[in-house]
């Protein structure tokens, strides 16, 4: 799209602007419901990553979650207080091992129920084909690089 075409584009009808507005609203709704469980998105991210791999370091978790390592330390401490994560101290020079507990898996299950309900509310009237298209568009948007030279995130 050239500059001339862009100058006639209404931001109010821009799919990007609508996606941003929808994303922010959905994030607020999800965060409010997760707060009742004592969770924030950073907690969910850490739990999700640990559910798949328990050998991740604090810095690995932080990088995957898009937060700093000190923030991840605080996140893990909060998850430990909820009983969702167990940290096993290791020998000198070796990183602590973080493991999701049964309580953590239960919390993930409760969040899955919330997300499934929100998915139904958002997409309930869509056909399978429309849902597939929407999912594809959102996945493409989520993996767009921030800068022309940045690599898209790995999924």
Tab-separated table of N, CA and C in Angstrom:
chain	number	residue	atom	x	y	z
A	1	UNK	N	0.856	-1.169	0.000
A	1	UNK	CA	0.000	0.000	0.000
A	1	UNK	C	0.900	1.228	0.000
A	2	UNK	N	0.635	2.115	-0.941
A	2	UNK	CA	1.421	3.336	-1.024
A	2	UNK	C	0.935	4.375	-0.033
A	3	UNK	N	1.683	5.477	0.042
A	3	UNK	CA	1.331	6.546	0.971
A	3	UNK	C	-0.011	7.169	0.633
A	4	UNK	N	-0.299	7.276	-0.677
A	4	UNK	CA	-1.561	7.861	-1.097
A	4	UNK	C	-2.738	7.013	-0.629
A	5	UNK	N	-2.626	5.695	-0.823
A	5	UNK	CA	-3.699	4.793	-0.387
A	5	UNK	C	-3.825	4.812	1.132
A	6	UNK	N	-2.699	4.852	1.822
A	6	UNK	CA	-2.712	4.852	3.284
A	6	UNK	C	-3.378	6.103	3.829
A	7	UNK	N	-3.198	7.225	3.166
A	7	UNK	CA	-3.777	8.467	3.682
A	7	UNK	C	-5.297	8.440	3.611
A	8	UNK	N	-5.883	7.598	2.745
A	8	UNK	CA	-7.337	7.514	2.653
A	8	UNK	C	-7.911	6.410	3.551
A	9	UNK	N	-7.053	5.614	4.166
A	9	UNK	CA	-7.505	4.531	5.037
A	9	UNK	C	-8.078	5.100	6.332
A	10	UNK	N	-9.238	4.649	6.689
A	10	UNK	CA	-9.834	5.045	7.953
A	10	UNK	C	-9.305	4.119	9.044
A	11	UNK	N	-8.699	4.698	10.047
A	11	UNK	CA	-8.205	3.869	11.155
A	11	UNK	C	-9.354	3.142	11.845
A	12	UNK	N	-10.538	3.728	11.810
A	12	UNK	CA	-11.704	3.105	12.447
A	12	UNK	C	-12.121	1.815	11.754
A	13	UNK	N	-11.703	1.627	10.504
A	13	UNK	CA	-12.060	0.390	9.800
A	13	UNK	C	-10.852	-0.520	9.600
A	14	UNK	N	-9.735	-0.197	10.226
A	14	UNK	CA	-8.516	-0.978	10.081
A	14	UNK	C	-8.606	-2.295	10.852
A	15	UNK	N	-8.368	-3.437	10.180
A	15	UNK	CA	-8.353	-4.717	10.901
A	15	UNK	C	-7.309	-4.734	12.022
A	16	UNK	N	-6.178	-4.086	11.799
A	16	UNK	CA	-5.136	-4.035	12.832
A	16	UNK	C	-5.659	-3.321	14.080
A	17	UNK	N	-6.321	-2.197	13.887
A	17	UNK	CA	-6.835	-1.446	15.034
A	17	UNK	C	-7.921	-2.241	15.764
A	18	UNK	N	-8.767	-2.931	15.001
A	18	UNK	CA	-9.802	-3.758	15.633
A	18	UNK	C	-9.181	-4.935	16.384
A	19	UNK	N	-8.141	-5.529	15.820
A	19	UNK	CA	-7.470	-6.648	16.492
A	19	UNK	C	-6.842	-6.179	17.806
A	20	UNK	N	-6.236	-5.004	17.790
A	20	UNK	CA	-5.627	-4.455	19.009
A	20	UNK	C	-6.700	-4.213	20.067
A	21	UNK	N	-7.798	-3.585	19.671
A	21	UNK	CA	-8.878	-3.302	20.631
A	21	UNK	C	-9.461	-4.598	21.187
A	22	UNK	N	-9.694	-5.576	20.307
A	22	UNK	CA	-10.253	-6.856	20.756
A	22	UNK	C	-9.277	-7.578	21.673
A	23	UNK	N	-8.002	-7.560	21.304
A	23	UNK	CA	-6.989	-8.224	22.124
A	23	UNK	C	-6.915	-7.637	23.527
A	24	UNK	N	-6.940	-6.317	23.593
A	24	UNK	CA	-6.889	-5.667	24.918
A	24	UNK	C	-8.111	-6.020	25.761
A	25	UNK	N	-9.281	-6.009	25.130
A	25	UNK	CA	-10.498	-6.340	25.881
A	25	UNK	C	-10.473	-7.791	26.348
A	26	UNK	N	-10.112	-8.702	25.451
A	26	UNK	CA	-10.056	-10.115	25.832
A	26	UNK	C	-9.017	-10.349	26.916
A	27	UNK	N	-7.901	-9.643	26.848
A	27	UNK	CA	-6.872	-9.775	27.875
A	27	UNK	C	-7.422	-9.326	29.227
A	28	UNK	N	-8.133	-8.199	29.255
A	28	UNK	CA	-8.709	-7.711	30.523
A	28	UNK	C	-9.713	-8.707	31.089
A	29	UNK	N	-10.569	-9.271	30.210
A	29	UNK	CA	-11.574	-10.241	30.666
A	29	UNK	C	-10.883	-11.475	31.242
A	30	UNK	N	-9.915	-12.009	30.501
A	30	UNK	CA	-9.208	-13.207	30.959
A	30	UNK	C	-8.457	-12.929	32.259
A	31	UNK	N	-7.761	-11.799	32.323
A	31	UNK	CA	-7.010	-11.469	33.536
A	31	UNK	C	-7.929	-11.321	34.746
A	32	UNK	N	-9.107	-10.722	34.563
A	32	UNK	CA	-10.046	-10.559	35.680
A	32	UNK	C	-10.501	-11.925	36.195
A	33	UNK	N	-10.782	-12.843	35.292
A	33	UNK	CA	-11.229	-14.169	35.720
A	33	UNK	C	-10.085	-14.974	36.333
A	34	UNK	N	-8.893	-14.823	35.791
A	34	UNK	CA	-7.749	-15.537	36.361
A	34	UNK	C	-7.375	-14.971	37.722
A	35	UNK	N	-7.607	-13.684	37.938
A	35	UNK	CA	-7.286	-13.064	39.229
A	35	UNK	C	-8.054	-13.753	40.361
A	36	UNK	N	-9.248	-14.242	40.053
A	36	UNK	CA	-10.031	-14.976	41.056
A	36	UNK	C	-9.332	-16.270	41.468
A	37	UNK	N	-8.436	-16.768	40.595
A	37	UNK	CA	-7.653	-17.967	40.896
A	37	UNK	C	-6.286	-17.611	41.481
A	38	UNK	N	-6.017	-16.310	41.596
A	38	UNK	CA	-4.716	-15.862	42.095
A	38	UNK	C	-3.655	-15.803	41.015
A	39	UNK	N	-4.083	-15.810	39.743
A	39	UNK	CA	-3.142	-15.849	38.625
A	39	UNK	C	-3.201	-14.586	37.781
A	40	UNK	N	-2.067	-14.273	37.166
A	40	UNK	CA	-1.974	-13.249	36.126
A	40	UNK	C	-1.428	-13.942	34.882
A	41	UNK	N	-1.409	-13.236	33.765
A	41	UNK	CA	-0.921	-13.845	32.526
A	41	UNK	C	0.516	-14.333	32.653
A	42	UNK	N	1.350	-13.615	33.409
A	42	UNK	CA	2.742	-14.052	33.571
A	42	UNK	C	2.812	-15.395	34.300
A	43	UNK	N	1.891	-15.610	35.243
A	43	UNK	CA	1.833	-16.897	35.949
A	43	UNK	C	1.403	-18.002	34.988
A	44	UNK	N	0.384	-17.689	34.182
A	44	UNK	CA	-0.112	-18.666	33.219
A	44	UNK	C	0.979	-19.045	32.237
A	45	UNK	N	1.720	-18.057	31.775
A	45	UNK	CA	2.806	-18.320	30.835
A	45	UNK	C	3.842	-19.257	31.454
A	46	UNK	N	4.268	-18.949	32.663
A	46	UNK	CA	5.270	-19.783	33.331
A	46	UNK	C	4.740	-21.204	33.548
A	47	UNK	N	3.502	-21.321	34.012
A	47	UNK	CA	2.919	-22.649	34.233
A	47	UNK	C	2.830	-23.435	32.932
A	48	UNK	N	2.397	-22.773	31.875
A	48	UNK	CA	2.284	-23.442	30.583
A	48	UNK	C	3.624	-23.962	30.089
A	49	UNK	N	4.660	-23.123	30.217
A	49	UNK	CA	5.986	-23.557	29.778
A	49	UNK	C	6.503	-24.701	30.645
A	50	UNK	N	6.306	-24.597	31.960
A	50	UNK	CA	6.786	-25.658	32.858
A	50	UNK	C	6.002	-26.957	32.683
A	51	UNK	N	4.748	-26.858	32.273
A	51	UNK	CA	3.957	-28.069	32.037
A	51	UNK	C	4.538	-28.871	30.876
A	52	UNK	N	5.207	-28.183	29.946
A	52	UNK	CA	5.802	-28.862	28.797
A	52	UNK	C	7.260	-29.239	29.019
A	53	UNK	N	7.971	-28.415	29.801
A	53	UNK	CA	9.403	-28.679	30.040
A	53	UNK	C	9.780	-28.217	31.440
A	54	UNK	N	10.187	-29.145	32.276
A	54	UNK	CA	10.567	-28.789	33.644
A	54	UNK	C	12.054	-28.471	33.769
A	55	UNK	N	12.791	-28.540	32.666
A	55	UNK	CA	14.230	-28.293	32.737
A	55	UNK	C	14.591	-26.856	32.363
A	56	UNK	N	13.608	-25.958	32.318
A	56	UNK	CA	13.872	-24.577	31.938
A	56	UNK	C	14.437	-23.794	33.111
A	57	UNK	N	15.423	-22.964	32.837
A	57	UNK	CA	15.986	-22.088	33.871
A	57	UNK	C	15.075	-20.870	34.026
A	58	UNK	N	15.343	-20.089	35.064
A	58	UNK	CA	14.601	-18.848	35.253
A	58	UNK	C	14.753	-17.943	34.032
A	59	UNK	N	15.963	-17.844	33.504
A	59	UNK	CA	16.174	-16.968	32.349
A	59	UNK	C	15.475	-17.517	31.105
A	60	UNK	N	15.455	-18.847	30.928
A	60	UNK	CA	14.707	-19.445	29.815
A	60	UNK	C	13.222	-19.108	29.939
A	61	UNK	N	12.688	-19.301	31.122
A	61	UNK	CA	11.275	-18.998	31.357
A	61	UNK	C	10.977	-17.528	31.110
A	62	UNK	N	11.851	-16.665	31.604
A	62	UNK	CA	11.658	-15.225	31.436
A	62	UNK	C	11.650	-14.862	29.952
A	63	UNK	N	12.611	-15.377	29.221
A	63	UNK	CA	12.705	-15.075	27.786
A	63	UNK	C	11.456	-15.562	27.058
A	64	UNK	N	11.023	-16.767	27.346
A	64	UNK	CA	9.841	-17.320	26.684
A	64	UNK	C	8.577	-16.553	27.068
A	65	UNK	N	8.555	-15.986	28.263
A	65	UNK	CA	7.381	-15.257	28.728
A	65	UNK	C	7.445	-13.766	28.416
A	66	UNK	N	8.594	-13.312	27.926
A	66	UNK	CA	8.737	-11.906	27.568
A	66	UNK	C	8.859	-10.972	28.753
A	67	UNK	N	9.436	-11.484	29.857
A	67	UNK	CA	9.665	-10.639	31.037
A	67	UNK	C	11.123	-10.780	31.462
A	68	UNK	N	11.540	-9.964	32.432
A	68	UNK	CA	12.915	-10.024	32.902
A	68	UNK	C	13.098	-11.197	33.857
A	69	UNK	N	14.342	-11.608	34.034
A	69	UNK	CA	14.635	-12.708	34.954
A	69	UNK	C	14.215	-12.369	36.387
A	70	UNK	N	14.503	-11.144	36.906
A	70	UNK	CA	14.015	-10.824	38.253
A	70	UNK	C	12.483	-10.907	38.365
A	71	UNK	N	11.771	-10.505	37.305
A	71	UNK	CA	10.307	-10.627	37.323
A	71	UNK	C	9.896	-12.094	37.351
A	72	UNK	N	10.642	-12.931	36.638
A	72	UNK	CA	10.327	-14.358	36.634
A	72	UNK	C	10.579	-14.962	38.013
A	73	UNK	N	11.633	-14.513	38.692
A	73	UNK	CA	11.882	-15.010	40.056
A	73	UNK	C	10.677	-14.710	40.945
A	74	UNK	N	10.144	-13.490	40.835
A	74	UNK	CA	8.962	-13.115	41.622
A	74	UNK	C	7.742	-13.924	41.191
A	75	UNK	N	7.628	-14.176	39.913
A	75	UNK	CA	6.511	-14.968	39.392
A	75	UNK	C	6.558	-16.384	39.952
A	76	UNK	N	7.728	-16.987	39.927
A	76	UNK	CA	7.877	-18.355	40.440
A	76	UNK	C	7.610	-18.390	41.944
A	77	UNK	N	8.087	-17.381	42.668
A	77	UNK	CA	7.803	-17.330	44.120
A	77	UNK	C	6.291	-17.290	44.370
A	78	UNK	N	5.569	-16.482	43.582
A	78	UNK	CA	4.114	-16.398	43.736
A	78	UNK	C	3.468	-17.752	43.411
A	79	UNK	N	3.968	-18.425	42.381
A	79	UNK	CA	3.435	-19.744	42.032
A	79	UNK	C	3.736	-20.774	43.118
A	80	UNK	N	4.907	-20.647	43.745
A	80	UNK	CA	5.236	-21.542	44.867
A	80	UNK	C	4.262	-21.313	46.021
A	81	UNK	N	3.935	-20.041	46.297
A	81	UNK	CA	2.994	-19.737	47.383
A	81	UNK	C	1.604	-20.298	47.101
A	82	UNK	N	1.244	-20.361	45.821
A	82	UNK	CA	-0.046	-20.959	45.440
A	82	UNK	C	0.001	-22.486	45.458
A	83	UNK	N	1.211	-23.023	45.609
A	83	UNK	CA	1.377	-24.475	45.572
A	83	UNK	C	1.378	-25.019	44.155
A	84	UNK	N	1.547	-24.144	43.158
A	84	UNK	CA	1.471	-24.554	41.757
A	84	UNK	C	2.809	-25.011	41.201
A	85	UNK	N	3.888	-24.583	41.842
A	85	UNK	CA	5.233	-24.921	41.386
A	85	UNK	C	6.052	-25.351	42.590
A	86	UNK	N	6.881	-26.358	42.375
A	86	UNK	CA	7.811	-26.817	43.414
A	86	UNK	C	9.227	-26.625	42.880
A	87	UNK	N	10.049	-25.980	43.701
A	87	UNK	CA	11.450	-25.767	43.318
A	87	UNK	C	12.306	-26.737	44.105
A	88	UNK	N	13.101	-27.486	43.374
A	88	UNK	CA	14.030	-28.415	43.997
A	88	UNK	C	15.402	-27.772	43.969
A	89	UNK	N	15.947	-27.528	45.143
A	89	UNK	CA	17.294	-26.960	45.213
A	89	UNK	C	18.276	-27.997	44.701
A	90	UNK	N	19.273	-27.521	44.009
A	90	UNK	CA	20.235	-28.448	43.435
A	90	UNK	C	21.616	-28.237	44.042
A	91	UNK	N	22.529	-29.052	43.587
A	91	UNK	CA	23.907	-28.951	44.061
A	91	UNK	C	24.502	-27.627	43.631
A	92	UNK	N	25.582	-27.267	44.289
A	92	UNK	CA	26.262	-26.022	43.959
A	92	UNK	C	26.590	-25.965	42.473
A	93	UNK	N	26.347	-24.790	41.888
A	93	UNK	CA	26.686	-24.590	40.495
A	93	UNK	C	25.657	-25.093	39.508
A	94	UNK	N	24.645	-25.750	40.004
A	94	UNK	CA	23.597	-26.244	39.114
A	94	UNK	C	22.314	-25.465	39.400
A	95	UNK	N	21.566	-25.129	38.358
A	95	UNK	CA	20.335	-24.366	38.579
A	95	UNK	C	19.280	-25.199	39.300
A	96	UNK	N	18.409	-24.490	40.024
A	96	UNK	CA	17.294	-25.162	40.688
A	96	UNK	C	16.373	-25.750	39.630
A	97	UNK	N	15.734	-26.848	39.976
A	97	UNK	CA	14.775	-27.473	39.054
A	97	UNK	C	13.374	-27.026	39.465
A	98	UNK	N	12.594	-26.575	38.485
A	98	UNK	CA	11.232	-26.118	38.734
A	98	UNK	C	10.269	-27.139	38.154
A	99	UNK	N	9.312	-27.537	38.956
A	99	UNK	CA	8.335	-28.513	38.488
A	99	UNK	C	6.941	-28.028	38.808
A	100	UNK	N	6.046	-28.223	37.849
A	100	UNK	CA	4.648	-27.896	38.089
A	100	UNK	C	4.055	-29.001	38.967
A	101	UNK	N	3.253	-28.607	39.933
A	101	UNK	CA	2.636	-29.568	40.852
A	101	UNK	C	1.241	-29.953	40.346
A	102	UNK	N	0.626	-30.878	41.046
A	102	UNK	CA	-0.752	-31.255	40.711
A	102	UNK	C	-1.664	-30.037	40.857
A	103	UNK	N	-1.432	-29.211	41.874
A	103	UNK	CA	-2.224	-27.985	42.039
A	103	UNK	C	-2.010	-27.045	40.850
A	104	UNK	N	-0.801	-26.989	40.339
A	104	UNK	CA	-0.515	-26.175	39.161
A	104	UNK	C	-1.238	-26.694	37.938
A	105	UNK	N	-1.252	-28.019	37.780
A	105	UNK	CA	-1.968	-28.616	36.647
A	105	UNK	C	-3.478	-28.358	36.775
A	106	UNK	N	-3.970	-28.384	37.998
A	106	UNK	CA	-5.388	-28.097	38.231
A	106	UNK	C	-5.700	-26.640	37.861
A	107	UNK	N	-4.814	-25.718	38.234
A	107	UNK	CA	-5.011	-24.311	37.859
A	107	UNK	C	-5.019	-24.148	36.345
A	108	UNK	N	-4.089	-24.822	35.656
A	108	UNK	CA	-4.079	-24.765	34.196
A	108	UNK	C	-5.396	-25.292	33.629
A	109	UNK	N	-5.912	-26.353	34.206
A	109	UNK	CA	-7.190	-26.905	33.761
A	109	UNK	C	-8.335	-25.921	33.953
A	110	UNK	N	-8.317	-25.203	35.065
A	110	UNK	CA	-9.365	-24.209	35.316
A	110	UNK	C	-9.266	-23.049	34.335
A	111	UNK	N	-8.042	-22.654	33.994
A	111	UNK	CA	-7.868	-21.590	33.002
A	111	UNK	C	-8.324	-22.083	31.631
A	112	UNK	N	-8.057	-23.343	31.305
A	112	UNK	CA	-8.520	-23.895	30.023
A	112	UNK	C	-10.042	-23.802	29.917
A	113	UNK	N	-10.745	-24.046	31.017
A	113	UNK	CA	-12.213	-23.954	31.028
A	113	UNK	C	-12.636	-22.506	30.744
A	114	UNK	N	-11.966	-21.558	31.369
A	114	UNK	CA	-12.277	-20.134	31.141
A	114	UNK	C	-12.033	-19.775	29.679
A	115	UNK	N	-10.877	-20.180	29.149
A	115	UNK	CA	-10.526	-19.856	27.760
A	115	UNK	C	-11.510	-20.523	26.788
A	116	UNK	N	-11.889	-21.750	27.061
A	116	UNK	CA	-12.850	-22.442	26.186
A	116	UNK	C	-14.181	-21.701	26.167
A	117	UNK	N	-14.611	-21.216	27.325
A	117	UNK	CA	-15.868	-20.458	27.380
A	117	UNK	C	-15.740	-19.158	26.592
A	118	UNK	N	-14.619	-18.446	26.772
A	118	UNK	CA	-14.405	-17.209	26.021
A	118	UNK	C	-14.336	-17.494	24.521
A	119	UNK	N	-13.686	-18.591	24.138
A	119	UNK	CA	-13.644	-18.978	22.725
A	119	UNK	C	-15.065	-19.178	22.185
A	120	UNK	N	-15.904	-19.884	22.943
A	120	UNK	CA	-17.285	-20.124	22.500
A	120	UNK	C	-18.047	-18.806	22.377
A	121	UNK	N	-17.861	-17.906	23.357
A	121	UNK	CA	-18.556	-16.622	23.310
A	121	UNK	C	-18.105	-15.795	22.110
A	122	UNK	N	-16.828	-15.865	21.789
A	122	UNK	CA	-16.280	-15.078	20.687
A	122	UNK	C	-16.602	-15.683	19.328
A	123	UNK	N	-16.567	-17.001	19.229
A	123	UNK	CA	-16.641	-17.647	17.910
A	123	UNK	C	-17.848	-18.558	17.739
A	124	UNK	N	-18.758	-18.547	18.683
A	124	UNK	CA	-19.875	-19.496	18.681
A	124	UNK	C	-20.695	-19.536	17.419
A	125	UNK	N	-20.865	-18.414	16.716
A	125	UNK	CA	-21.693	-18.378	15.518
A	125	UNK	C	-20.913	-18.616	14.231
A	126	UNK	N	-19.606	-18.841	14.348
A	126	UNK	CA	-18.786	-19.036	13.148
A	126	UNK	C	-18.852	-20.480	12.664
A	127	UNK	N	-18.810	-20.633	11.355
A	127	UNK	CA	-18.729	-21.976	10.781
A	127	UNK	C	-17.310	-22.501	11.005
A	128	UNK	N	-17.105	-23.778	10.794
A	128	UNK	CA	-15.769	-24.360	10.931
A	128	UNK	C	-14.777	-23.660	10.007
A	129	UNK	N	-15.219	-23.357	8.789
A	129	UNK	CA	-14.355	-22.694	7.811
A	129	UNK	C	-13.990	-21.279	8.279
A	130	UNK	N	-14.980	-20.551	8.797
A	130	UNK	CA	-14.715	-19.198	9.295
A	130	UNK	C	-13.781	-19.238	10.506
A	131	UNK	N	-13.998	-20.208	11.379
A	131	UNK	CA	-13.146	-20.345	12.561
A	131	UNK	C	-11.711	-20.653	12.150
A	132	UNK	N	-11.547	-21.517	11.157
A	132	UNK	CA	-10.215	-21.855	10.664
A	132	UNK	C	-9.535	-20.616	10.077
A	133	UNK	N	-10.278	-19.815	9.329
A	133	UNK	CA	-9.732	-18.587	8.737
A	133	UNK	C	-9.349	-17.597	9.824
A	134	UNK	N	-10.237	-17.395	10.795
A	134	UNK	CA	-9.939	-16.463	11.886
A	134	UNK	C	-8.694	-16.904	12.640
A	135	UNK	N	-8.608	-18.177	12.960
A	135	UNK	CA	-7.455	-18.704	13.686
A	135	UNK	C	-6.177	-18.501	12.880
A	136	UNK	N	-6.239	-18.738	11.590
A	136	UNK	CA	-5.074	-18.559	10.723
A	136	UNK	C	-4.633	-17.094	10.685
A	137	UNK	N	-5.592	-16.184	10.560
A	137	UNK	CA	-5.265	-14.747	10.531
A	137	UNK	C	-4.647	-14.316	11.856
A	138	UNK	N	-5.221	-14.758	12.964
A	138	UNK	CA	-4.689	-14.367	14.280
A	138	UNK	C	-3.300	-14.952	14.509
A	139	UNK	N	-3.075	-16.183	14.086
A	139	UNK	CA	-1.750	-16.791	14.224
A	139	UNK	C	-0.728	-16.041	13.381
A	140	UNK	N	-1.121	-15.659	12.175
A	140	UNK	CA	-0.227	-14.871	11.318
A	140	UNK	C	0.107	-13.544	11.989
A	141	UNK	N	-0.895	-12.880	12.536
A	141	UNK	CA	-0.667	-11.596	13.211
A	141	UNK	C	0.246	-11.777	14.422
A	142	UNK	N	0.050	-12.854	15.164
A	142	UNK	CA	0.845	-13.082	16.372
A	142	UNK	C	2.304	-13.393	16.066
A	143	UNK	N	2.575	-13.838	14.847
A	143	UNK	CA	3.947	-14.209	14.509
A	143	UNK	C	4.630	-13.187	13.603
A	144	UNK	N	3.980	-12.053	13.365
A	144	UNK	CA	4.624	-11.004	12.573
A	144	UNK	C	5.841	-10.479	13.327
A	145	UNK	N	6.947	-10.258	12.612
A	145	UNK	CA	8.114	-9.672	13.282
A	145	UNK	C	7.835	-8.215	13.652
A	146	UNK	N	8.446	-7.771	14.745
A	146	UNK	CA	8.275	-6.386	15.170
A	146	UNK	C	9.036	-5.423	14.273
A	147	UNK	N	10.152	-5.851	13.765
A	147	UNK	CA	11.005	-5.030	12.904
A	147	UNK	C	11.317	-5.846	11.656
A	148	UNK	N	11.612	-5.165	10.549
A	148	UNK	CA	11.882	-5.899	9.310
A	148	UNK	C	12.995	-6.940	9.428
A	149	UNK	N	13.972	-6.708	10.289
A	149	UNK	CA	15.082	-7.654	10.401
A	149	UNK	C	14.897	-8.667	11.528
A	150	UNK	N	13.791	-8.593	12.261
A	150	UNK	CA	13.532	-9.512	13.369
A	150	UNK	C	12.913	-10.802	12.842
A	151	UNK	N	13.341	-11.909	13.395
A	151	UNK	CA	12.783	-13.205	13.034
A	151	UNK	C	11.460	-13.411	13.770
A	152	UNK	N	10.455	-14.007	13.116
A	152	UNK	CA	9.197	-14.291	13.822
A	152	UNK	C	9.437	-15.257	14.973
A	153	UNK	N	8.623	-15.174	16.043
A	153	UNK	CA	8.788	-16.099	17.176
A	153	UNK	C	8.544	-17.539	16.743
A	154	UNK	N	9.264	-18.476	17.389
A	154	UNK	CA	9.047	-19.905	17.127
A	154	UNK	C	7.837	-20.375	17.901
A	155	UNK	N	7.043	-21.192	17.298
A	155	UNK	CA	5.849	-21.739	17.951
A	155	UNK	C	6.021	-23.197	18.218
